[in-house]
Amino acid sequence: MSSNTDTLAEASRTAGVTEEGTMATGPRPGTYARGTETVDAILKAAHDVLVEEGASAFTIRRIAAASGLKVGNVSYHFPRKEMLIKIMLDELLDSYDKLLESEVRRPDISPEDRLRLIIRLCLDDIAGKRTTRLFTELWALANHNAFVADRVRVFYQRVHDFIGEVVSQLNPALPAEDVQTVALYISASMEGSTPFLGFGKPWAEKMPQITAIAEEALLALAKSITPQQIARKP
């Protein structure tokens, strides 16, 4: 997905914090309003901490320091860091959805070109610093936090569903369950390149060649695989 897309979802309105750091009158803590200076600063700081410093530094206290706010100001809007994870992933999905809608679902491109474009967009995104670092840190958090693990699962399920739409067009004989399996394989094949080909990784310079191979191999697979092959039947 393209890392230059920053379109963010709107959320429910809430009261802010006064310049003296006291709570303004308004809805209960734990709600937030996109577009307010305080909330935007917190979300930017949370993103930067996770990308630049990693999962071990992702605490309310560290996010408060990075945003130049008091801990109480941050915890008023986001009492738990898991809320920040949910919002970041929801907003990433929203920005990716808009990108895919404008670039991939165009009526003037064939299903073959649509899958090629998805592969290219995903691998280009994986090659970027934000995606390489953000998702590897989210995976680390998911290993020890069931809530984060579930939000990451929801995020990737949306990706799989989108890929599945194209697979079903390319291979209409595949049952729906097999379409999802093939979509999962395509997604896993791309995401699995992160520790090898992502930003700053050992073989990052090979990403263009790997992208070219992936376009050919994954497209051929999506078009030709049969239910019998997926079931490992002769």
Tab-separated table of C-alpha atoms in Angstrom:
chain	number	residue	atom	x	y	z
A	1	MET	CA	0.000	0.000	0.000
A	2	SER	CA	1.215	3.480	-0.713
A	3	SER	CA	2.881	5.133	2.290
A	4	ASN	CA	2.106	8.619	0.969
A	5	THR	CA	-1.600	8.281	1.547
A	6	ASP	CA	-2.567	10.001	4.774
A	7	THR	CA	-6.331	10.292	4.394
A	8	LEU	CA	-7.664	9.742	7.905
A	9	ALA	CA	-11.046	8.638	9.142
A	10	GLU	CA	-13.160	11.013	11.188
A	11	ALA	CA	-14.240	9.952	14.674
A	12	SER	CA	-16.700	11.109	17.297
A	13	ARG	CA	-16.340	14.601	18.777
A	14	THR	CA	-15.033	15.032	22.323
A	15	ALA	CA	-13.926	17.801	24.655
A	16	GLY	CA	-10.284	18.812	24.618
A	17	VAL	CA	-7.827	19.824	27.305
A	18	THR	CA	-7.318	23.416	28.380
A	19	GLU	CA	-3.958	25.173	28.068
A	20	GLU	CA	-3.485	24.678	31.827
A	21	GLY	CA	-3.844	20.915	31.345
A	22	THR	CA	-7.247	20.588	33.030
A	23	MET	CA	-10.126	18.668	31.537
A	24	ALA	CA	-12.613	20.660	29.536
A	25	THR	CA	-16.292	19.949	30.061
A	26	GLY	CA	-17.511	17.334	27.585
A	27	PRO	CA	-17.946	13.633	26.930
A	28	ARG	CA	-16.281	10.959	29.010
A	29	PRO	CA	-12.559	10.179	28.740
A	30	GLY	CA	-11.625	7.646	26.110
A	31	THR	CA	-13.313	9.416	23.222
A	32	TYR	CA	-11.452	11.544	20.736
A	33	ALA	CA	-11.932	13.928	17.813
A	34	ARG	CA	-9.767	13.767	14.727
A	35	GLY	CA	-8.644	17.175	13.587
A	36	THR	CA	-8.111	18.652	17.038
A	37	GLU	CA	-4.554	19.780	17.648
A	38	THR	CA	-4.074	17.683	20.786
A	39	VAL	CA	-5.398	14.438	19.333
A	40	ASP	CA	-3.509	14.854	16.071
A	41	ALA	CA	-0.284	15.453	18.021
A	42	ILE	CA	-0.854	12.311	20.093
A	43	LEU	CA	-1.547	10.104	17.076
A	44	LYS	CA	1.461	11.437	15.181
A	45	ALA	CA	3.686	10.879	18.206
A	46	ALA	CA	2.336	7.334	18.679
A	47	HIS	CA	3.056	6.523	15.045
A	48	ASP	CA	6.560	8.014	15.237
A	49	VAL	CA	7.421	6.203	18.472
A	50	LEU	CA	6.339	2.848	17.054
A	51	VAL	CA	8.212	3.360	13.779
A	52	GLU	CA	11.388	4.966	15.132
A	53	GLU	CA	11.747	3.390	18.593
A	54	GLY	CA	9.824	0.136	18.428
A	55	ALA	CA	7.235	-1.781	20.418
A	56	SER	CA	9.230	-1.690	23.651
A	57	ALA	CA	9.006	2.121	23.712
A	58	PHE	CA	5.316	2.240	22.868
A	59	THR	CA	3.952	3.468	26.208
A	60	ILE	CA	1.580	6.290	27.130
A	61	ARG	CA	4.429	8.012	28.995
A	62	ARG	CA	6.795	7.870	26.013
A	63	ILE	CA	4.058	9.003	23.614
A	64	ALA	CA	3.269	11.918	25.912
A	65	ALA	CA	6.932	12.974	25.937
A	66	ALA	CA	7.169	12.678	22.147
A	67	SER	CA	4.053	14.802	21.662
A	68	GLY	CA	5.120	17.451	24.182
A	69	LEU	CA	2.054	16.809	26.332
A	70	LYS	CA	1.461	15.700	29.884
A	71	VAL	CA	0.715	12.034	30.552
A	72	GLY	CA	-2.719	13.024	31.854
A	73	ASN	CA	-3.561	14.809	28.633
A	74	VAL	CA	-2.724	11.714	26.576
A	75	SER	CA	-4.475	9.250	28.871
A	76	TYR	CA	-7.613	11.422	28.894
A	77	HIS	CA	-8.095	10.820	25.186
A	78	PHE	CA	-6.434	7.386	25.059
A	79	PRO	CA	-6.500	5.644	28.468
A	80	ARG	CA	-4.909	2.513	26.946
A	81	LYS	CA	-2.301	2.255	24.227
A	82	GLU	CA	-4.436	-0.400	22.535
A	83	MET	CA	-6.858	2.386	21.569
A	84	LEU	CA	-4.040	4.043	19.642
A	85	ILE	CA	-3.294	0.782	17.817
A	86	LYS	CA	-6.949	0.391	16.831
A	87	ILE	CA	-7.183	3.943	15.508
A	88	MET	CA	-3.899	3.743	13.613
A	89	LEU	CA	-4.933	0.501	11.906
A	90	ASP	CA	-8.456	1.743	11.175
A	91	GLU	CA	-7.055	4.885	9.597
A	92	LEU	CA	-4.477	2.940	7.603
A	93	LEU	CA	-7.277	0.738	6.271
A	94	ASP	CA	-9.277	3.801	5.354
A	95	SER	CA	-6.360	5.341	3.461
A	96	TYR	CA	-5.550	2.035	1.737
A	97	ASP	CA	-9.213	1.547	0.803
A	98	LYS	CA	-9.263	4.970	-0.842
A	99	LEU	CA	-6.051	4.212	-2.727
A	100	LEU	CA	-7.292	0.826	-3.954
A	101	GLU	CA	-10.664	2.283	-4.902
A	102	SER	CA	-9.068	5.001	-7.017
A	103	GLU	CA	-6.215	2.958	-8.513
A	104	VAL	CA	-7.279	-0.701	-8.624
A	105	ARG	CA	-11.065	-0.784	-8.981
A	106	ARG	CA	-10.971	1.363	-12.104
A	107	PRO	CA	-13.349	-0.028	-14.740
A	108	ASP	CA	-10.816	0.455	-17.511
A	109	ILE	CA	-8.336	-2.194	-16.333
A	110	SER	CA	-8.576	-5.969	-16.684
A	111	PRO	CA	-8.563	-8.409	-13.742
A	112	GLU	CA	-5.028	-9.448	-14.767
A	113	ASP	CA	-3.777	-5.872	-14.605
A	114	ARG	CA	-5.733	-5.351	-11.398
A	115	LEU	CA	-3.875	-8.169	-9.631
A	116	ARG	CA	-0.543	-6.996	-11.016
A	117	LEU	CA	-1.261	-3.529	-9.668
A	118	ILE	CA	-2.197	-4.853	-6.218
A	119	ILE	CA	1.069	-6.810	-6.068
A	120	ARG	CA	3.078	-3.798	-7.197
A	121	LEU	CA	1.402	-1.443	-4.729
A	122	CYS	CA	1.830	-3.854	-1.814
A	123	LEU	CA	5.490	-4.615	-2.480
A	124	ASP	CA	6.307	-0.957	-3.136
A	125	ASP	CA	4.707	-0.169	0.201
A	126	ILE	CA	6.640	-2.920	1.994
A	127	ALA	CA	9.853	-1.387	0.626
A	128	GLY	CA	9.100	1.864	2.462
A	129	LYS	CA	10.397	2.685	5.923
A	130	ARG	CA	6.997	3.302	7.491
A	131	THR	CA	5.466	-0.017	6.480
A	132	THR	CA	8.538	-2.146	7.131
A	133	ARG	CA	8.936	-0.811	10.653
A	134	LEU	CA	5.317	-0.219	11.592
A	135	PHE	CA	4.076	-3.695	10.750
A	136	THR	CA	7.028	-5.600	12.165
A	137	GLU	CA	6.487	-3.739	15.447
A	138	LEU	CA	2.758	-4.434	15.331
A	139	TRP	CA	3.520	-8.126	14.820
A	140	ALA	CA	5.774	-7.995	17.884
A	141	LEU	CA	3.027	-6.394	19.970
A	142	ALA	CA	0.503	-8.935	18.653
A	143	ASN	CA	2.637	-11.787	19.999
A	144	HIS	CA	1.840	-10.705	23.557
A	145	ASN	CA	-1.418	-8.761	23.302
A	146	ALA	CA	-4.646	-10.464	22.217
A	147	PHE	CA	-6.365	-7.174	21.407
A	148	VAL	CA	-3.569	-6.033	19.094
A	149	ALA	CA	-3.462	-9.512	17.519
A	150	ASP	CA	-7.176	-9.303	16.741
A	151	ARG	CA	-6.891	-5.792	15.242
A	152	VAL	CA	-4.006	-6.949	13.035
A	153	ARG	CA	-6.117	-9.949	11.963
A	154	VAL	CA	-9.034	-7.667	11.053
A	155	PHE	CA	-6.687	-5.433	9.062
A	156	TYR	CA	-5.281	-8.314	7.021
A	157	GLN	CA	-8.691	-9.909	6.514
A	158	ARG	CA	-9.768	-6.745	4.688
A	159	VAL	CA	-6.680	-7.035	2.499
A	160	HIS	CA	-7.415	-10.713	1.797
A	161	ASP	CA	-11.020	-9.895	0.906
A	162	PHE	CA	-9.868	-7.308	-1.605
A	163	ILE	CA	-7.399	-9.694	-3.230
A	164	GLY	CA	-10.106	-12.366	-3.234
A	165	GLU	CA	-12.378	-10.155	-5.325
A	166	VAL	CA	-9.791	-10.184	-8.095
A	167	VAL	CA	-8.963	-13.894	-7.727
A	168	SER	CA	-12.639	-14.777	-8.170
A	169	GLN	CA	-12.699	-12.774	-11.409
A	170	LEU	CA	-9.555	-14.477	-12.690
A	171	ASN	CA	-10.626	-18.002	-11.690
A	172	PRO	CA	-14.431	-18.164	-11.522
A	173	ALA	CA	-14.436	-21.953	-11.085
A	174	LEU	CA	-12.904	-21.663	-7.626
A	175	PRO	CA	-15.328	-22.015	-4.704
A	176	ALA	CA	-15.453	-19.085	-2.285
A	177	GLU	CA	-13.425	-20.904	0.381
A	178	ASP	CA	-10.658	-21.676	-2.104
A	179	VAL	CA	-10.677	-18.080	-3.320
A	180	GLN	CA	-9.973	-16.971	0.247
A	181	THR	CA	-7.190	-19.551	0.558
A	182	VAL	CA	-5.523	-18.316	-2.625
A	183	ALA	CA	-5.928	-14.693	-1.487
A	184	LEU	CA	-4.320	-15.628	1.825
A	185	TYR	CA	-1.410	-17.255	-0.001
A	186	ILE	CA	-0.865	-14.185	-2.192
A	187	SER	CA	-0.971	-11.889	0.825
A	188	ALA	CA	1.355	-14.131	2.850
A	189	SER	CA	3.793	-14.337	-0.059
A	190	MET	CA	4.034	-10.558	-0.199
A	191	GLU	CA	4.113	-9.887	3.541
A	192	GLY	CA	6.718	-12.607	3.982
A	193	SER	CA	9.149	-10.549	1.941
A	194	THR	CA	9.330	-7.892	4.670
A	195	PRO	CA	12.299	-9.260	6.704
A	196	PHE	CA	14.281	-9.894	3.525
A	197	LEU	CA	13.340	-7.053	1.176
A	198	GLY	CA	11.813	-4.335	3.347
A	199	PHE	CA	13.381	-0.986	4.154
A	200	GLY	CA	16.955	-1.442	5.362
A	201	LYS	CA	16.773	-5.231	5.063
A	202	PRO	CA	19.615	-7.371	3.638
A	203	TRP	CA	18.247	-7.795	0.097
A	204	ALA	CA	16.239	-4.571	-0.214
A	205	GLU	CA	17.905	-3.697	-3.510
A	206	LYS	CA	16.365	-6.844	-5.050
A	207	MET	CA	12.776	-5.673	-4.508
A	208	PRO	CA	12.216	-4.574	-8.154
A	209	GLN	CA	13.232	-8.004	-9.469
A	210	ILE	CA	11.216	-9.836	-6.808
A	211	THR	CA	8.206	-7.666	-7.661
A	212	ALA	CA	8.517	-8.625	-11.336
A	213	ILE	CA	8.715	-12.327	-10.434
A	214	ALA	CA	5.764	-12.033	-8.035
A	215	GLU	CA	3.584	-10.399	-10.676
A	216	GLU	CA	4.143	-13.273	-13.098
A	217	ALA	CA	4.072	-16.145	-10.624
A	218	LEU	CA	1.130	-15.048	-8.489
A	219	LEU	CA	-0.974	-14.079	-11.496
A	220	ALA	CA	-0.346	-17.452	-13.156
A	221	LEU	CA	-1.216	-19.218	-9.903
A	222	ALA	CA	-4.440	-17.269	-9.382
A	223	LYS	CA	-5.609	-18.014	-12.928
A	224	SER	CA	-4.753	-21.699	-13.096
A	225	ILE	CA	-5.001	-23.333	-9.665
A	226	THR	CA	-7.834	-25.816	-9.191
A	227	PRO	CA	-9.820	-26.930	-6.148
A	228	GLN	CA	-8.230	-30.380	-6.496
A	229	GLN	CA	-4.733	-28.902	-6.286
A	230	ILE	CA	-5.662	-26.866	-3.227
A	231	ALA	CA	-7.118	-29.982	-1.586
A	232	ARG	CA	-3.935	-31.911	-2.544
A	233	LYS	CA	-5.959	-34.479	-4.459
A	234	PRO	CA	-4.577	-36.271	-7.552
